[in-house]
Short mmCIF file of C-alpha atoms and ligand atoms in Angstrom, two decimals:
data_model
loop_
_atom_site.label_atom_id
_atom_site.label_comp_id
_atom_site.label_asym_id
_atom_site.label_seq_id
_atom_site.Cartn_x
_atom_site.Cartn_y
_atom_site.Cartn_z
CA MET A 4 0.06 -0.26 0.01
CA ASP A 5 1.10 3.58 -0.59
CA PHE A 6 0.79 6.02 2.35
CA LYS A 7 0.54 10.04 1.35
CA LYS A 8 0.70 12.68 3.20
CA ASN A 9 -2.35 13.13 5.74
CA ASP A 10 -3.29 9.55 6.22
CA MET A 11 -4.50 8.51 9.24
CA VAL A 12 -3.73 5.10 10.33
CA THR A 13 -4.40 2.59 13.06
CA VAL A 14 -0.96 1.23 14.47
CA THR A 15 0.25 -0.54 18.01
CA ILE A 16 3.29 0.74 18.97
CA GLU A 17 5.73 -1.91 19.76
CA ASP A 18 9.14 0.27 20.31
CA MET A 19 10.61 3.32 21.00
CA GLY A 20 13.37 5.30 19.44
CA LYS A 21 16.07 7.43 21.06
CA ASP A 22 14.03 10.69 21.30
CA GLY A 23 11.55 8.61 23.07
CA GLU A 24 9.04 8.47 19.84
CA GLY A 25 7.04 5.76 19.47
CA ILE A 26 7.54 3.10 17.03
CA GLY A 27 4.95 1.02 15.08
CA LYS A 28 4.83 -0.74 11.75
CA VAL A 29 1.96 -0.94 9.40
CA GLU A 30 2.20 -3.20 6.92
CA GLY A 31 5.89 -3.28 7.26
CA PHE A 32 6.25 0.48 7.04
CA THR A 33 7.58 2.13 9.94
CA LEU A 34 6.28 5.18 11.73
CA PHE A 35 7.63 7.34 14.41
CA ILE A 36 4.95 9.19 16.52
CA LYS A 37 5.84 11.27 19.19
CA ASP A 38 4.17 11.00 22.62
CA ALA A 39 2.91 7.53 21.83
CA VAL A 40 4.39 5.19 24.12
CA ILE A 41 4.70 0.92 24.29
CA GLY A 42 1.62 -0.69 24.13
CA ASP A 43 -0.66 1.99 22.42
CA VAL A 44 -2.52 1.22 19.73
CA VAL A 45 -3.28 5.15 18.57
CA GLU A 46 -4.38 6.70 15.58
CA ALA A 47 -2.12 8.85 13.97
CA LYS A 48 -1.96 11.13 11.09
CA LEU A 49 0.82 10.73 8.38
CA MET A 50 3.28 14.05 8.49
CA LYS A 51 6.30 13.14 6.61
CA VAL A 52 6.37 10.20 4.29
CA LYS A 53 9.53 8.75 2.99
CA LYS A 54 10.57 5.44 1.13
CA ASN A 55 10.32 2.65 4.03
CA TYR A 56 9.06 5.08 6.96
CA GLY A 57 7.22 7.98 8.36
CA TYR A 58 6.59 10.39 10.54
CA ALA A 59 2.95 10.90 12.16
CA ARG A 60 1.04 12.72 14.52
CA LEU A 61 -0.62 11.32 17.35
CA MET A 62 -4.11 11.97 17.21
CA ASN A 63 -6.07 9.87 19.38
CA LEU A 64 -5.47 7.07 21.75
CA VAL A 65 -7.23 4.31 20.81
CA THR A 66 -6.68 1.46 23.14
CA PRO A 67 -4.22 3.19 26.04
CA SER A 68 -1.12 1.07 26.91
CA PRO A 69 -1.05 -0.75 30.22
CA TYR A 70 2.36 1.13 30.86
CA ARG A 71 0.91 4.36 30.88
CA VAL A 72 1.06 6.57 33.91
CA GLU A 73 -0.14 10.07 34.54
CA PRO A 74 3.31 12.33 33.95
CA LYS A 75 3.75 14.95 36.86
CA CYS A 76 4.83 17.29 34.61
CA PRO A 77 1.74 19.14 33.04
CA VAL A 78 3.78 20.67 30.13
CA TYR A 79 5.62 17.60 29.41
CA ARG A 80 4.34 17.49 26.14
CA GLN A 81 5.41 20.71 24.88
CA CYS A 82 8.58 20.60 26.64
CA GLY A 83 11.68 19.33 25.10
CA GLY A 84 13.34 17.87 28.79
CA CYS A 85 11.37 15.25 29.09
CA GLN A 86 10.18 12.49 26.43
CA ILE A 87 8.60 9.26 28.22
CA GLN A 88 7.35 10.56 31.49
CA ALA A 89 3.91 8.85 30.08
CA LEU A 90 5.46 5.41 30.39
CA ASP A 91 5.49 3.67 33.71
CA TYR A 92 9.35 3.78 34.98
CA GLN A 93 9.76 0.12 35.36
CA GLU A 94 9.04 -0.23 31.60
CA GLN A 95 11.16 2.38 31.14
CA LEU A 96 14.17 0.63 32.42
CA LYS A 97 13.08 -2.57 30.29
CA PHE A 98 12.75 -0.65 27.35
CA LYS A 99 16.40 0.79 27.51
CA GLU A 100 17.92 -2.70 28.68
CA ARG A 101 16.03 -4.32 25.53
CA LYS A 102 17.69 -1.47 23.49
CA VAL A 103 20.99 -2.22 24.60
CA ARG A 104 20.69 -5.60 23.91
CA ASP A 105 18.89 -5.00 20.40
CA ASN A 106 22.02 -3.23 18.99
CA LEU A 107 24.42 -5.78 20.68
CA GLU A 108 22.66 -8.31 18.93
CA ARG A 109 21.91 -6.21 15.35
CA ILE A 110 24.82 -4.51 15.16
CA GLY A 111 27.64 -5.99 17.16
CA GLY A 112 26.48 -9.57 16.01
CA PHE A 113 26.77 -10.98 19.68
CA LYS A 114 24.69 -14.10 20.49
CA GLU A 115 24.74 -14.52 23.76
CA ILE A 116 25.25 -11.11 25.76
CA PRO A 117 26.29 -12.05 29.63
CA MET A 118 23.87 -8.53 30.30
CA GLU A 119 23.30 -7.81 34.00
CA PRO A 120 20.52 -5.89 35.67
CA ILE A 121 20.12 -2.52 34.44
CA MET A 122 20.94 0.02 37.04
CA GLY A 123 17.77 2.23 37.83
CA MET A 124 16.54 4.99 39.91
CA GLU A 125 14.95 4.46 43.21
CA GLU A 126 13.53 8.07 42.64
CA PRO A 127 13.58 8.74 39.18
CA TYR A 128 12.69 12.27 39.55
CA HIS A 129 14.74 15.50 40.95
CA TYR A 130 17.98 13.84 39.88
CA ARG A 131 19.74 16.57 37.55
CA ASN A 132 22.13 18.54 39.93
CA LYS A 133 22.11 21.34 37.22
CA ALA A 134 19.64 23.42 35.00
CA GLN A 135 20.15 26.07 32.46
CA PHE A 136 16.93 28.19 32.04
CA PRO A 137 16.62 30.55 29.11
CA ILE A 138 15.20 34.15 29.86
CA GLY A 139 13.09 35.73 27.64
CA THR A 140 9.63 37.48 27.57
CA ASP A 141 6.23 36.30 26.20
CA LYS A 142 3.70 38.28 24.14
CA ASN A 143 2.71 40.57 26.37
CA GLY A 144 6.04 41.73 26.83
CA GLU A 145 6.53 39.84 30.42
CA ILE A 146 9.90 38.27 31.56
CA ILE A 147 9.61 34.58 31.53
CA THR A 148 11.79 31.51 32.10
CA GLY A 149 11.00 27.55 31.26
CA PHE A 150 12.32 25.83 28.92
CA TYR A 151 12.47 25.43 25.15
CA ALA A 152 9.77 22.95 23.28
CA GLY A 153 11.56 20.05 21.54
CA ARG A 154 13.38 21.31 18.61
CA THR A 155 12.85 25.01 18.83
CA HIS A 156 13.55 28.10 20.94
CA ASP A 157 10.23 29.00 21.92
CA ILE A 158 10.10 29.17 26.00
CA ILE A 159 7.45 27.26 27.36
CA PRO A 160 7.04 29.33 30.66
CA ASN A 161 7.44 26.86 33.59
CA THR A 162 9.88 27.13 36.61
CA ARG A 163 8.72 23.76 38.37
CA CYS A 164 10.55 21.23 36.54
CA TYR A 165 10.27 17.43 37.57
CA LEU A 166 14.03 16.81 36.54
CA GLY A 167 15.28 19.36 39.04
CA VAL A 168 15.91 20.43 42.41
CA ASP A 169 13.08 22.34 44.31
CA VAL A 170 15.57 25.18 45.02
CA ASN A 171 15.58 26.12 41.57
CA GLU A 172 12.21 27.17 41.51
CA GLU A 173 12.78 29.73 44.44
CA ILE A 174 15.90 30.83 42.34
CA LEU A 175 14.20 31.89 39.40
CA ASN A 176 11.42 33.69 41.05
CA ILE A 177 13.92 35.63 42.78
CA VAL A 178 15.79 36.43 39.61
CA LEU A 179 12.56 37.36 37.26
CA ASN A 180 11.34 39.52 40.25
CA PHE A 181 14.74 41.29 40.24
CA MET A 182 14.56 41.56 36.54
CA LYS A 183 11.05 43.13 36.70
CA THR A 184 11.82 45.62 40.01
CA TYR A 185 14.76 46.95 38.49
CA HIS A 186 13.42 47.00 34.51
CA ILE A 187 16.34 44.48 33.49
CA SER A 188 15.71 43.46 29.83
CA ALA A 189 15.69 39.49 28.46
CA TYR A 190 17.96 38.56 25.61
CA ASP A 191 16.14 38.38 22.67
CA GLU A 192 17.71 35.69 20.09
CA THR A 193 16.20 37.56 17.09
CA ASN A 194 17.75 40.84 16.83
CA GLY A 195 20.35 40.33 19.43
CA LYS A 196 19.33 43.07 22.03
CA GLY A 197 18.46 42.32 25.99
CA LEU A 198 20.34 41.78 28.98
CA VAL A 199 19.91 38.35 30.52
CA ARG A 200 20.43 35.07 28.22
CA HIS A 201 19.80 32.41 30.62
CA VAL A 202 20.50 31.31 34.23
CA LEU A 203 22.52 28.25 35.34
CA ILE A 204 21.93 26.71 38.82
CA ARG A 205 23.86 24.04 39.94
CA THR A 206 23.72 21.93 43.33
CA GLY A 207 26.11 19.65 44.67
CA PHE A 208 23.53 16.83 46.05
CA THR A 209 26.59 15.85 48.88
CA SER A 210 28.15 19.41 49.67
CA LYS A 211 24.37 20.80 49.29
CA GLU A 212 26.78 23.80 48.14
CA ILE A 213 24.54 26.27 45.24
CA MET A 214 25.88 28.09 42.34
CA VAL A 215 23.86 30.75 40.41
CA CYS A 216 25.24 32.13 37.37
CA VAL A 217 23.43 34.84 35.39
CA VAL A 218 24.47 34.57 31.34
CA MET A 219 24.64 38.13 30.14
CA ASN A 220 24.99 39.52 26.84
CA GLY A 221 27.20 42.08 28.42
CA LYS A 222 29.63 42.62 31.41
CA LYS A 223 27.49 44.32 33.89
CA LEU A 224 23.85 43.59 35.52
CA PRO A 225 22.62 46.83 36.80
CA HIS A 226 21.65 46.66 41.03
CA SER A 227 23.46 43.38 41.26
CA GLU A 228 23.59 44.21 44.62
CA LYS A 229 19.95 43.85 45.23
CA LEU A 230 19.87 40.29 43.21
CA VAL A 231 22.86 39.06 45.77
CA GLU A 232 21.01 40.45 48.96
CA GLU A 233 18.19 38.08 47.80
CA LEU A 234 19.83 35.09 46.82
CA VAL A 235 22.31 34.73 49.94
CA LYS A 236 19.58 34.32 51.98
CA ILE A 237 18.99 30.70 50.09
CA GLU A 238 20.93 27.96 52.13
CA GLY A 239 23.72 26.25 50.68
CA MET A 240 24.47 29.07 48.34
CA THR A 241 28.13 29.33 47.82
CA SER A 242 28.69 31.28 43.88
CA ILE A 243 27.16 33.39 42.48
CA THR A 244 28.51 34.76 39.09
CA LEU A 245 27.88 36.10 36.06
CA ASN A 246 28.94 34.95 32.83
CA VAL A 247 29.55 36.73 29.70
CA ASN A 248 28.45 36.03 25.91
CA THR A 249 27.85 38.83 23.49
CA LYS A 250 27.99 36.43 20.68
CA LYS A 251 24.85 35.82 18.50
CA THR A 252 25.14 31.87 18.96
CA ASN A 253 23.30 29.03 20.11
CA VAL A 254 25.77 28.11 22.74
CA ILE A 255 24.68 28.90 26.13
CA LEU A 256 28.06 30.07 27.88
CA GLY A 257 30.62 32.59 27.21
CA ASP A 258 34.19 32.29 28.09
CA GLU A 259 34.09 35.08 30.89
CA ILE A 260 33.40 34.39 34.21
CA ILE A 261 32.64 37.88 36.83
CA LEU A 262 32.48 36.94 40.41
CA LEU A 263 29.38 38.56 42.14
CA TRP A 264 29.85 36.67 45.21
CA GLY A 265 31.25 34.09 47.20
CA GLU A 266 33.49 31.31 45.49
CA THR A 267 33.51 31.02 41.47
CA TYR A 268 33.10 27.33 41.90
CA ILE A 269 31.48 24.99 44.41
CA GLN A 270 32.54 21.59 45.40
CA ASP A 271 30.54 18.21 45.20
CA ASN A 272 31.90 14.80 46.46
CA ILE A 273 31.41 11.34 44.08
CA GLY A 274 32.23 8.42 46.59
CA ASP A 275 35.29 9.70 48.34
CA ILE A 276 36.91 12.11 45.45
CA VAL A 277 35.79 15.86 45.68
CA TYR A 278 35.59 18.20 42.39
CA GLN A 279 35.21 21.62 42.20
CA ILE A 280 32.94 22.91 39.73
CA SER A 281 33.35 26.29 38.02
CA PRO A 282 30.26 27.52 35.58
CA LEU A 283 32.23 26.46 32.66
CA SER A 284 33.31 22.88 33.80
CA PHE A 285 31.75 19.38 32.47
CA TYR A 286 30.32 17.51 34.98
CA GLN A 287 27.99 14.59 35.25
CA VAL A 288 24.75 15.68 35.77
CA ASN A 289 23.00 12.63 37.27
CA PRO A 290 25.65 12.22 40.35
CA VAL A 291 23.47 9.05 42.46
CA GLN A 292 23.87 7.02 39.33
CA THR A 293 26.98 8.58 38.16
CA LYS A 294 28.29 6.79 41.55
CA LYS A 295 26.84 3.50 40.46
CA LEU A 296 28.10 4.07 36.93
CA TYR A 297 31.96 4.65 37.99
CA GLU A 298 31.72 1.90 40.60
CA THR A 299 30.74 -0.74 37.99
CA ALA A 300 33.35 0.47 35.73
CA LEU A 301 35.71 0.32 38.80
CA GLU A 302 34.81 -3.54 39.67
CA TYR A 303 35.08 -4.38 35.95
CA ALA A 304 38.62 -3.13 35.90
CA ASP A 305 39.16 -5.01 38.68
CA LEU A 306 42.30 -3.30 40.58
CA LYS A 307 44.64 -4.82 42.65
CA GLY A 308 47.01 -1.49 43.59
CA GLU A 309 49.53 -2.77 40.78
CA GLU A 310 48.01 -1.73 37.36
CA THR A 311 48.73 1.09 34.74
CA VAL A 312 45.27 2.42 33.81
CA TRP A 313 44.27 4.27 30.51
CA ASP A 314 41.57 6.51 30.73
CA LEU A 315 40.43 7.64 27.50
CA TYR A 316 38.04 10.70 26.71
CA CYS A 317 38.42 11.33 30.42
CA GLY A 318 36.99 15.01 30.52
CA ILE A 319 37.62 16.50 33.60
CA GLY A 320 39.26 13.24 35.28
CA THR A 321 36.25 11.84 36.94
CA ILE A 322 36.99 8.27 35.85
CA SER A 323 40.54 8.99 36.32
CA LEU A 324 41.02 9.83 39.77
CA PHE A 325 37.86 7.47 40.81
CA LEU A 326 40.25 4.49 39.37
CA ALA A 327 43.76 5.83 40.94
CA GLN A 328 42.48 5.39 43.97
CA LYS A 329 42.83 1.48 43.22
CA ALA A 330 45.94 1.68 40.51
CA LYS A 331 49.43 2.15 40.70
CA GLN A 332 49.26 4.98 38.06
CA VAL A 333 46.06 5.91 35.87
CA TYR A 334 46.62 8.38 32.35
CA GLY A 335 43.96 10.54 31.09
CA VAL A 336 43.20 11.81 27.47
CA GLU A 337 40.83 14.64 26.72
CA ILE A 338 40.63 16.92 24.17
CA VAL A 339 39.32 20.01 25.79
CA PRO A 340 42.02 22.07 27.55
CA GLN A 341 40.13 23.18 30.18
CA ALA A 342 38.72 20.25 31.26
CA ILE A 343 42.29 18.87 31.66
CA GLU A 344 42.97 21.63 33.81
CA ASP A 345 39.91 20.79 36.14
CA ALA A 346 41.55 17.11 35.85
CA LYS A 347 44.96 18.30 37.25
CA ARG A 348 43.20 20.75 39.76
CA ASN A 349 41.06 17.92 41.39
CA ALA A 350 43.97 15.48 41.38
CA LYS A 351 45.94 18.28 43.64
CA LEU A 352 42.61 18.38 45.73
CA ASN A 353 42.36 15.08 46.50
CA GLY A 354 46.30 14.55 47.33
CA ILE A 355 46.37 12.24 44.13
CA GLU A 356 49.79 11.98 42.65
CA ASN A 357 49.35 9.18 40.80
CA ALA A 358 46.87 10.41 37.74
CA GLU A 359 48.72 12.28 34.91
CA PHE A 360 46.71 14.12 31.82
CA TYR A 361 47.52 14.80 28.26
CA VAL A 362 45.21 16.82 26.24
CA GLY A 363 44.53 15.68 22.55
CA LYS A 364 42.57 13.59 20.54
CA ALA A 365 42.77 9.75 21.85
CA GLU A 366 42.96 8.86 18.46
CA GLU A 367 46.29 11.16 17.93
CA VAL A 368 48.10 11.08 21.44
CA LEU A 369 47.98 7.24 22.06
CA PRO A 370 49.09 5.95 18.67
CA GLU A 371 52.00 8.79 19.04
CA LEU A 372 52.86 7.69 22.55
CA TYR A 373 52.80 4.22 21.66
CA ASP A 374 54.81 4.25 18.37
CA LYS A 375 57.04 6.76 20.31
CA GLU A 376 57.18 5.62 23.93
CA GLY A 377 55.91 2.21 23.80
CA VAL A 378 53.25 2.84 26.52
CA TYR A 379 51.79 0.09 28.18
CA ALA A 380 48.22 -0.19 29.87
CA ASP A 381 46.56 -3.06 31.98
CA VAL A 382 43.61 -1.82 31.91
CA ILE A 383 42.24 0.81 29.25
CA VAL A 384 39.19 2.67 29.87
CA VAL A 385 37.09 4.31 27.13
CA ASP A 386 34.17 6.56 27.60
CA PRO A 387 33.88 8.18 24.12
CA PRO A 388 31.14 10.95 23.04
CA ARG A 389 28.26 9.32 20.95
CA LYS A 390 29.93 8.82 18.04
CA GLY A 391 32.02 6.10 19.75
CA CYS A 392 35.93 5.33 19.06
CA ASP A 393 37.56 6.17 16.32
CA GLU A 394 38.78 2.95 14.93
CA LYS A 395 42.93 4.77 14.82
CA CYS A 396 42.24 4.46 19.09
CA LEU A 397 40.55 0.94 18.76
CA GLU A 398 43.86 -0.35 16.94
CA THR A 399 46.26 1.41 19.25
CA ILE A 400 44.22 -0.30 22.10
CA VAL A 401 44.52 -3.67 20.16
CA LYS A 402 48.18 -3.44 19.55
CA MET A 403 48.86 -2.26 23.04
CA ALA A 404 47.05 -5.48 24.21
CA PRO A 405 45.70 -4.58 27.67
CA LYS A 406 44.29 -7.64 29.92
CA ARG A 407 40.81 -5.77 30.17
CA VAL A 408 38.92 -3.21 28.25
CA VAL A 409 36.21 -1.12 30.01
CA TYR A 410 34.01 0.49 27.84
CA VAL A 411 31.59 3.43 28.78
CA SER A 412 29.32 4.44 26.52
CA CYS A 413 26.26 6.57 25.71
CA ASP A 414 25.30 5.49 22.44
CA SER A 415 24.57 1.57 22.37
CA ALA A 416 24.70 1.52 18.58
CA THR A 417 28.17 2.67 18.44
CA LEU A 418 29.08 0.46 21.55
CA ALA A 419 27.97 -2.29 19.74
CA ARG A 420 30.33 -1.45 16.51
CA ASP A 421 33.68 -0.84 18.66
CA LEU A 422 32.85 -4.15 20.79
CA LYS A 423 32.33 -5.89 17.19
CA TYR A 424 35.87 -4.44 16.11
CA LEU A 425 37.42 -5.53 19.28
CA GLU A 426 36.00 -9.23 19.57
CA GLU A 427 37.22 -9.90 16.42
CA ARG A 428 41.10 -8.68 17.35
CA GLY A 429 41.09 -10.73 20.48
CA TYR A 430 38.88 -9.58 23.33
CA GLU A 431 35.56 -11.34 24.70
CA VAL A 432 32.79 -9.57 25.79
CA ARG A 433 32.53 -10.62 29.66
CA ARG A 434 30.01 -8.61 31.28
CA VAL A 435 27.34 -6.03 29.94
CA ARG A 436 25.07 -3.69 32.25
CA ALA A 437 23.18 -0.55 31.22
CA CYS A 438 22.37 2.39 33.76
CA ASP A 439 19.95 5.15 33.74
CA MET A 440 21.30 8.16 33.78
CA PHE A 441 18.46 10.07 32.53
CA PRO A 442 15.38 8.64 33.58
CA MET A 443 11.77 10.01 31.33
CA THR A 444 14.58 10.73 28.43
CA GLY A 445 15.24 7.74 25.75
CA HIS A 446 18.97 7.71 26.34
CA VAL A 447 20.91 4.94 28.44
CA GLU A 448 24.18 4.37 29.65
CA THR A 449 25.97 1.15 29.39
CA VAL A 450 29.10 -0.37 30.86
CA CYS A 451 31.08 -3.33 29.86
CA LEU A 452 33.85 -5.44 30.42
CA LEU A 453 36.17 -6.87 28.01
CA SER A 454 38.63 -9.59 28.80
CA LYS A 455 41.81 -10.71 26.31
CA LYS A 456 40.56 -14.17 25.03
N1 LIG B 202 34.44 10.40 31.42
C1 LIG B 202 34.17 11.95 32.00
C2 LIG B 202 33.58 11.98 30.13
C3 LIG B 202 33.00 11.61 29.34
S1 LIG B 202 32.14 12.76 28.30
C4 LIG B 202 33.41 11.70 32.53
O1 LIG B 202 32.67 10.80 32.87
O2 LIG B 202 32.95 12.90 33.27
C5 LIG B 202 33.40 12.26 26.83
C6 LIG B 202 34.51 13.01 26.27
O3 LIG B 202 35.57 12.68 25.51
C7 LIG B 202 34.21 14.74 26.43
O4 LIG B 202 34.87 15.09 27.71
C8 LIG B 202 34.96 15.26 25.35
O5 LIG B 202 35.20 16.59 25.36
C9 LIG B 202 35.69 14.19 25.03
N2 LIG B 202 36.11 13.82 23.72
C10 LIG B 202 35.51 14.17 22.66
N3 LIG B 202 36.22 13.49 21.44
C11 LIG B 202 37.34 13.51 22.01
C12 LIG B 202 38.80 12.55 21.03
N4 LIG B 202 38.76 12.45 19.78
N5 LIG B 202 40.05 12.50 21.85
C13 LIG B 202 39.72 12.56 23.25
N6 LIG B 202 38.30 13.38 23.89
C14 LIG B 202 37.53 13.46 23.39
#
């Protein structure tokens, strides 16, 4: 049957995609339907038709899935932050575990996959330690804040996000009131005018320290002492700063930080390691799950204290410092120079002397060091971005022949591809475990142990 735009179809949703969209088939034709969840039977209208697949809009829920739940957030459908709030959390976990397994089978060609149970959250809301709220104006010229609608820059007004911490709302109300009282303008993306662009809030879950950073299209915030006066009343307030970003860009933060009050950073712990976090630092947003993920990576690495470990794509050295406690020596490699500065400072802060860091691309730094100096590893940990490891990097790992490789992945499709490469070159996949770092979204992290055959 030929489908065309505006056709109505009835579909059973059998799977979900990366962005949490429902996936179903009609006569072999695959449809992607936003806001439909596994188990739903829906009536949908075709919006875009390609050769073998299409996109459709959910028009009518014919039979709601038994796994449907009432979403907590009233704006979850419009807001781009959450995608699968309408799916029961236990089903979300099953979906994510299945996704990892399917990719390993389909792309990696693996058959008997040694999967351990997915690590979910006991409380799958309020897990984020970081939020970046855009500031704008509504049709009536009122200053608003909230979240961008999916794929656009329209602000959905909302100060109560269920993924973030409660104090965010209090802080946002202080900022909005301040802006109204002192007639401070909001930035307008369309013409580059106006002052306040974003409010970045970070909370240390173990330290209880709070950071507020106001991102500005300029260097001066008039009457900022009045804003500070209100913000410091909040328990745990540690750092109040301005960030200067005068560029016409989608990138939220600029390079310059101006201190208004307190410190320019907050501190937080993951396990026994303390990290200093500035507004510009990368830091995992779900500290509860990060701890579980790193503990699993550490368990898989099986360190006895005599090992040389390489941590590729190390960021600010979060995993490196975690491993350094149990290894003889750790080397980290990361492409972003500021992240390496953070890594070095955090090593010092924790009195860790057996961690060394290199700036550069893993696929360049590692081969070069191997060719020139014949560097050695007992264990190699990789935690690459979504596109996975560069082949040159994998090739060098194989040459270095570590006893174990621990692969931490945020995209199980590229994970499967890379595991296949390693499996064909002398490694065996021994353990696989998914971890839900981002409940209510379609993302899933995976940690995997490979041993030399
Ligand atoms: N392991 C860290 C960060 C993982 S995110 C943590 O858990 O905190 C992936 C990191 O890889 C990012 O910091 C990114 O800047 C870095 N990166 C991206 N491409 C890279 C490359 N080709 N070589 C080295 N690092 C890279």
